[in-house]
């Protein structure tokens, strides 16, 4: 009962921010539909992926989880159990498990490491338990660890339906990694752990007066961006993603207490992207998750040109080039 899986991180084009409190907040049912691109880092050794091995055995006395050589305890272990417990129940066993996981990129730095991590965990655990689940069902279990992990089950471009229950809040693939030609440059400003976790941020979303309008617009934008992706309309995708990002950050900045994930360098990158669009007529757009780092979206033809410009901004530690990732997968390469 041992299995391994590799899953990738994703960047939200339409953001998930805040949980629906009509159902249990523990289920991570979002306030709106969201859309993402699952991403593969191709510039260097950082592929933005998590490799996880899990084994269940009646001989194990304790549950054990290790991430990047560090044993996980407390809240981290609780989040793992939120996925493993229901899967063990489905299989009707109560064996303890050992899990080992490696991220090839910074953890909790706004690069969606939890999305890749919980997606890899779900896929590996379901296989180790010989559970025959669809991709959509897998996404509901990954969601219990971290909402955005629901989307990382799939490669390419992904639509996560808000839903009204555990079963109906699932992610579905819009199209594959080769169906829409888009790349991104991640301008890394800070690789450190973020000060305010997205968990706390989700709770604060409802304290912003702008949240209801963000929810309404996000639903509309999710539908619009899906159509634009399927129509290969890059400009439209970029414009919608950028607007939606600003809606989320407006909610963050007007929450009580206010959340500022940006650094002054974040604003410099935003201004540079706007300048490139206006003065050089380049189709590039920005989006930012819950951290200071900026994803600059562009077509593959101009990626190196834009990368060079971003790398010359003072304060940019480095850049990572990404393209749409293929599906997550199981592998026979076990970590123990
Ligand atoms: O899945 P979480 O709880 O880490 O939340 C992700 C929140 C954002 O990255 C800011 C937006 C998103 O949809 O991924």
Coordinates of C-alpha atoms and ligand atoms in Angstrom, one line a residue:
X1 CA 0.0 0.0 0.0
X2 CA 2.6 2.4 -1.1
X3 CA 2.4 4.9 -3.9
X4 CA 4.1 8.1 -5.2
X5 CA 2.8 11.1 -7.3
X6 CA 4.1 14.3 -8.8
X7 CA 1.8 17.4 -9.0
X8 CA 2.4 21.0 -10.0
X9 CA 1.6 24.3 -8.5
X10 CA -0.9 26.6 -10.2
X11 CA -1.5 30.3 -10.7
X12 CA -5.0 31.6 -10.4
X13 CA -6.2 33.7 -13.2
X14 CA -9.6 34.2 -11.4
X15 CA -8.8 34.1 -7.7
X16 CA -10.3 32.1 -4.8
X17 CA -10.4 34.4 -1.8
X18 CA -12.7 33.6 1.2
X19 CA -14.7 30.6 2.1
X20 CA -18.5 30.3 2.0
X21 CA -19.6 30.1 5.6
X22 CA -23.1 28.7 4.9
X23 CA -21.3 25.3 4.9
X24 CA -18.6 24.2 7.2
X25 CA -15.5 26.4 6.7
X26 CA -13.5 23.2 7.1
X27 CA -14.6 22.1 3.6
X28 CA -12.9 25.1 1.9
X29 CA -16.0 25.8 -0.3
X30 CA -15.1 29.0 -2.0
X31 CA -17.2 32.2 -2.5
X32 CA -16.8 32.1 -6.2
X33 CA -15.8 29.9 -9.2
X34 CA -12.1 30.3 -10.0
X35 CA -9.8 29.5 -13.0
X36 CA -6.1 28.7 -13.1
X37 CA -3.2 27.6 -15.1
X38 CA -1.2 24.7 -13.7
X39 CA 2.4 25.7 -14.1
X40 CA 5.7 24.0 -15.0
X41 CA 8.9 25.9 -14.4
X42 CA 11.2 25.4 -17.4
X43 CA 14.1 27.8 -16.9
X44 CA 16.2 25.9 -14.3
X45 CA 15.9 23.1 -11.7
X46 CA 12.7 24.7 -10.2
X47 CA 9.8 22.9 -11.9
X48 CA 7.3 24.1 -9.3
X49 CA 6.4 20.6 -8.5
X50 CA 5.9 18.4 -5.4
X51 CA 6.9 14.7 -5.3
X52 CA 5.2 12.7 -2.6
X53 CA 5.3 9.1 -1.4
X54 CA 2.8 7.7 1.0
X55 CA 2.5 4.2 2.5
X56 CA -0.2 2.7 4.7
X57 CA 0.6 -0.2 6.9
X58 CA -1.0 -2.0 9.9
X59 CA 2.6 -2.2 11.3
X60 CA 3.0 1.6 11.6
X61 CA 2.3 2.8 15.2
X62 CA 2.1 6.5 14.4
X63 CA 1.1 8.7 11.4
X64 CA 4.3 10.3 10.2
X65 CA 4.7 13.1 7.6
X66 CA 8.0 14.7 6.5
X67 CA 8.3 17.7 4.1
X68 CA 11.7 18.7 2.8
X69 CA 13.3 16.6 5.5
X70 CA 11.3 18.3 8.3
X71 CA 8.8 16.3 10.3
X72 CA 5.3 17.9 10.2
X73 CA 3.3 18.4 13.3
X74 CA 0.3 20.5 14.6
X75 CA -1.7 22.3 12.0
X76 CA 0.4 20.9 9.1
X77 CA -0.4 17.4 10.2
X78 CA -4.1 18.3 10.7
X79 CA -4.3 19.5 7.1
X80 CA -2.9 16.2 5.9
X81 CA -5.4 14.3 8.0
X82 CA -8.2 16.3 6.5
X83 CA -7.5 14.5 3.2
X84 CA -6.3 11.1 4.6
X85 CA -9.1 10.5 7.1
X86 CA -11.9 10.6 4.5
X87 CA -9.9 8.5 2.1
X88 CA -9.1 5.9 4.8
X89 CA -12.9 5.9 5.7
X90 CA -13.7 5.2 2.0
X91 CA -11.4 2.2 2.1
X92 CA -12.7 1.2 5.5
X93 CA -9.3 0.9 7.1
X94 CA -7.6 2.7 9.9
X95 CA -3.9 1.9 9.1
X96 CA -1.4 4.6 10.1
X97 CA 0.7 6.1 7.3
X98 CA 4.2 7.4 6.5
X99 CA 4.4 10.3 4.0
X100 CA 7.5 11.9 2.6
X101 CA 7.4 14.9 0.3
X102 CA 9.8 17.3 -1.5
X103 CA 9.0 20.6 -3.1
X104 CA 11.5 21.8 -5.6
X105 CA 10.6 25.4 -4.8
X106 CA 10.1 27.7 -1.8
X107 CA 7.4 26.7 0.6
X108 CA 4.6 29.1 1.7
X109 CA 6.0 32.0 -0.3
X110 CA 3.0 32.8 -2.4
X111 CA 4.0 30.3 -5.1
X112 CA 1.2 27.9 -4.3
X113 CA 3.3 25.1 -2.7
X114 CA 0.3 23.9 -0.8
X115 CA -1.6 23.4 -4.0
X116 CA 1.1 21.2 -5.5
X117 CA 1.6 19.4 -2.2
X118 CA -2.0 18.5 -1.4
X119 CA -2.7 17.5 -5.0
X120 CA 0.3 15.1 -5.0
X121 CA -0.7 13.8 -1.5
X122 CA -4.3 13.1 -2.7
X123 CA -3.2 11.3 -5.9
X124 CA -0.6 9.2 -4.1
X125 CA -2.9 8.3 -1.2
X126 CA -5.8 7.3 -3.5
X127 CA -3.5 5.1 -5.5
X128 CA -1.9 3.5 -2.4
X129 CA -5.4 2.7 -1.1
X130 CA -6.5 1.4 -4.5
X131 CA -9.4 3.8 -4.6
X132 CA -10.9 4.2 -8.1
X133 CA -11.7 7.9 -8.1
X134 CA -12.2 10.2 -11.0
X135 CA -10.0 13.3 -11.4
X136 CA -13.0 15.4 -10.3
X137 CA -13.5 13.3 -7.2
X138 CA -9.8 13.6 -6.4
X139 CA -10.0 17.3 -6.7
X140 CA -12.7 17.4 -3.9
X141 CA -10.3 15.7 -1.5
X142 CA -7.3 17.8 -2.5
X143 CA -9.5 20.9 -1.8
X144 CA -9.8 19.8 1.9
X145 CA -6.1 20.4 2.4
X146 CA -6.0 23.8 0.6
X147 CA -8.7 25.1 -1.7
X148 CA -6.4 25.9 -4.6
X149 CA -5.1 22.3 -4.5
X150 CA -8.4 21.2 -6.1
X151 CA -7.2 22.8 -9.3
X152 CA -3.7 21.3 -9.3
X153 CA -5.1 17.8 -9.8
X154 CA -5.4 18.7 -13.5
X155 CA -2.8 20.0 -15.9
X156 CA -3.4 22.8 -18.4
X157 CA -6.2 25.2 -17.7
X158 CA -8.7 24.5 -14.9
X159 CA -12.1 25.7 -13.7
X160 CA -13.1 25.1 -10.1
X161 CA -16.8 25.2 -9.6
X162 CA -17.8 26.9 -6.3
X163 CA -20.4 24.2 -5.6
X164 CA -22.7 24.0 -2.6
X165 CA -21.3 20.9 -0.9
X166 CA -18.2 18.7 -0.7
X167 CA -19.2 16.7 -3.8
X168 CA -20.2 19.7 -6.0
X169 CA -17.2 21.9 -5.3
X170 CA -14.7 20.3 -7.7
X171 CA -12.3 21.3 -10.4
X172 CA -12.5 20.4 -14.1
X173 CA -10.1 20.8 -16.9
X174 CA -10.9 23.5 -19.5
X175 CA -8.3 22.4 -21.9
X176 CA -4.8 20.9 -22.0
X177 CA -1.4 22.5 -21.7
X178 CA -0.9 22.8 -25.5
X179 CA -4.3 24.2 -26.2
X180 CA -3.6 27.8 -25.2
X181 CA -0.2 29.4 -25.8
X182 CA 0.7 31.3 -22.7
X183 CA 3.8 31.6 -20.6
X184 CA 4.6 33.5 -17.4
X185 CA 7.7 35.0 -15.8
X186 CA 7.5 34.9 -12.1
X187 CA 9.4 37.9 -10.7
X188 CA 10.7 36.7 -7.3
X189 CA 10.9 39.6 -4.8
X190 CA 10.9 37.6 -1.6
X191 CA 11.2 33.8 -1.2
X192 CA 10.5 34.0 2.5
X193 CA 7.4 32.7 4.2
X194 CA 4.5 35.1 4.0
X195 CA 3.5 37.0 7.2
X196 CA -0.2 36.2 6.9
X197 CA -1.2 32.8 5.8
X198 CA -3.9 32.5 3.1
X199 CA -6.0 30.7 5.7
X200 CA -6.3 33.8 7.8
X201 CA -6.8 35.9 4.7
X202 CA -9.7 33.8 3.6
X203 CA -11.4 34.5 7.0
X204 CA -10.8 38.3 6.7
X205 CA -12.3 38.5 3.1
X206 CA -15.8 39.0 4.5
X207 CA -14.7 42.1 6.5
X208 CA -14.1 44.1 3.3
X209 CA -17.0 46.2 2.0
X210 CA -15.7 45.4 -1.5
X211 CA -16.1 41.6 -1.1
X212 CA -19.7 41.2 -2.4
X213 CA -18.8 43.0 -5.7
X214 CA -15.6 41.0 -6.0
X215 CA -17.6 37.8 -5.7
X216 CA -20.2 38.9 -8.2
X217 CA -17.6 40.1 -10.8
X218 CA -15.4 37.0 -10.3
X219 CA -18.3 34.7 -11.2
X220 CA -18.8 36.6 -14.4
X221 CA -15.1 36.8 -15.1
X222 CA -14.6 33.1 -14.6
X223 CA -17.1 32.4 -17.4
X224 CA -15.6 35.1 -19.6
X225 CA -12.0 33.9 -19.2
X226 CA -12.9 30.3 -19.9
X227 CA -14.4 31.3 -23.2
X228 CA -11.4 33.5 -24.0
X229 CA -9.0 30.6 -23.2
X230 CA -10.9 28.3 -25.5
X231 CA -10.9 31.1 -28.2
X232 CA -7.1 31.6 -27.9
X233 CA -7.8 35.2 -27.1
X234 CA -4.6 36.1 -25.2
X235 CA -5.3 39.8 -24.7
X236 CA -8.7 39.2 -23.2
X237 CA -7.3 36.5 -20.9
X238 CA -4.6 38.9 -19.7
X239 CA -7.0 41.8 -19.2
X240 CA -9.5 39.8 -17.2
X241 CA -6.8 38.1 -15.1
X242 CA -5.2 41.5 -14.3
X243 CA -8.5 43.0 -13.3
X244 CA -9.5 40.1 -11.1
X245 CA -6.1 40.2 -9.4
X246 CA -6.8 43.9 -8.5
X247 CA -10.2 43.0 -7.2
X248 CA -8.7 40.5 -4.8
X249 CA -5.9 42.8 -3.6
X250 CA -8.5 45.6 -3.1
X251 CA -10.4 43.3 -0.8
X252 CA -7.2 42.3 1.0
X253 CA -6.2 46.0 1.5
X254 CA -9.6 46.9 2.8
X255 CA -10.1 44.0 5.2
X256 CA -10.1 44.6 8.9
X257 CA -7.2 44.4 9.7
X258 CA -5.9 45.4 6.3
X259 CA -3.7 42.9 4.5
X260 CA -0.8 44.2 2.3
X261 CA 0.9 41.3 0.6
X262 CA 2.8 43.7 -1.8
X263 CA 6.2 45.2 -1.3
X264 CA 7.3 48.4 -2.9
X265 CA 9.1 46.3 -5.5
X266 CA 5.8 44.6 -6.4
X267 CA 4.4 48.0 -7.4
X268 CA 7.6 48.7 -9.5
X269 CA 7.0 45.5 -11.4
X270 CA 3.3 46.4 -11.9
X271 CA 4.3 49.8 -13.3
X272 CA 6.9 48.2 -15.6
X273 CA 4.3 45.8 -17.1
X274 CA 1.9 48.7 -17.6
X275 CA 4.7 50.7 -19.3
X276 CA 5.6 47.8 -21.6
X277 CA 2.0 47.5 -22.7
X278 CA 1.5 51.2 -23.3
X279 CA 4.8 52.4 -24.6
X280 CA 6.2 49.2 -26.3
X281 CA 2.8 47.8 -27.3
X282 CA 3.8 44.5 -25.8
X283 CA 1.0 42.1 -24.7
X284 CA 2.0 41.4 -21.1
X285 CA -0.2 41.4 -18.0
X286 CA 0.4 40.9 -14.3
X287 CA -1.2 38.8 -11.6
X288 CA -0.3 38.4 -8.0
X289 CA -1.4 35.8 -5.4
X290 CA -1.1 36.2 -1.6
X291 CA 2.5 37.3 -1.6
X292 CA 4.8 40.0 -3.1
X293 CA 5.9 38.0 -6.2
X294 CA 4.5 39.0 -9.5
X295 CA 3.5 36.6 -12.4
X296 CA 3.8 38.4 -15.7
X297 CA 1.7 36.7 -18.4
X298 CA 2.9 36.8 -22.0
X299 CA 3.0 34.8 -25.2
X300 CA 6.1 32.6 -25.5
X301 CA 7.6 34.7 -28.3
X302 CA 8.4 37.7 -26.0
X303 CA 9.2 35.8 -22.8
X304 CA 13.0 36.3 -22.9
X305 CA 12.7 40.0 -23.8
X306 CA 10.3 40.6 -20.9
X307 CA 12.4 38.4 -18.5
X308 CA 15.4 40.5 -19.3
X309 CA 13.6 43.8 -18.5
X310 CA 12.1 42.4 -15.2
X311 CA 15.5 41.1 -14.1
X312 CA 16.9 44.6 -14.4
X313 CA 14.4 46.0 -11.8
X314 CA 16.3 46.6 -8.6
X315 CA 15.0 44.3 -5.9
X316 CA 14.1 41.4 -8.2
X317 CA 16.0 38.4 -6.7
X318 CA 15.4 36.2 -9.7
X319 CA 12.9 35.1 -12.3
X320 CA 11.3 31.7 -13.0
X321 CA 9.9 31.0 -16.5
X322 CA 6.8 28.9 -16.6
X323 CA 4.5 27.3 -19.1
X324 CA 1.3 25.3 -18.7
X325 CA 2.0 22.0 -17.0
X326 CA 0.8 18.6 -18.0
X327 CA -1.4 16.5 -15.7
X328 CA -0.3 15.4 -12.3
X329 CA 0.8 11.7 -12.4
X330 CA 1.7 8.7 -10.3
X331 CA 5.2 7.4 -10.5
X332 CA 7.2 4.3 -9.4
X333 CA 10.0 6.5 -8.0
X334 CA 9.4 6.2 -4.3
X335 CA 11.1 8.6 -1.9
X336 CA 11.6 5.8 0.8
Ligands
LIG1 O1 -5.5 27.5 -1.5 P1 -5.1 28.6 -0.5 O2 -5.9 28.5 0.8 O3 -3.6 28.6 -0.3 O4 -5.6 30.0 -1.2 C1 -5.1 30.4 -2.4 C2 -5.4 31.9 -2.5 C3 -4.8 32.6 -3.7 O5 -3.6 32.0 -4.1 C4 -4.4 34.0 -3.4 C5 -5.7 32.6 -4.9 C6 -6.0 31.3 -5.6 O6 -7.1 31.2 -6.2 O7 -5.0 30.5 -5.8

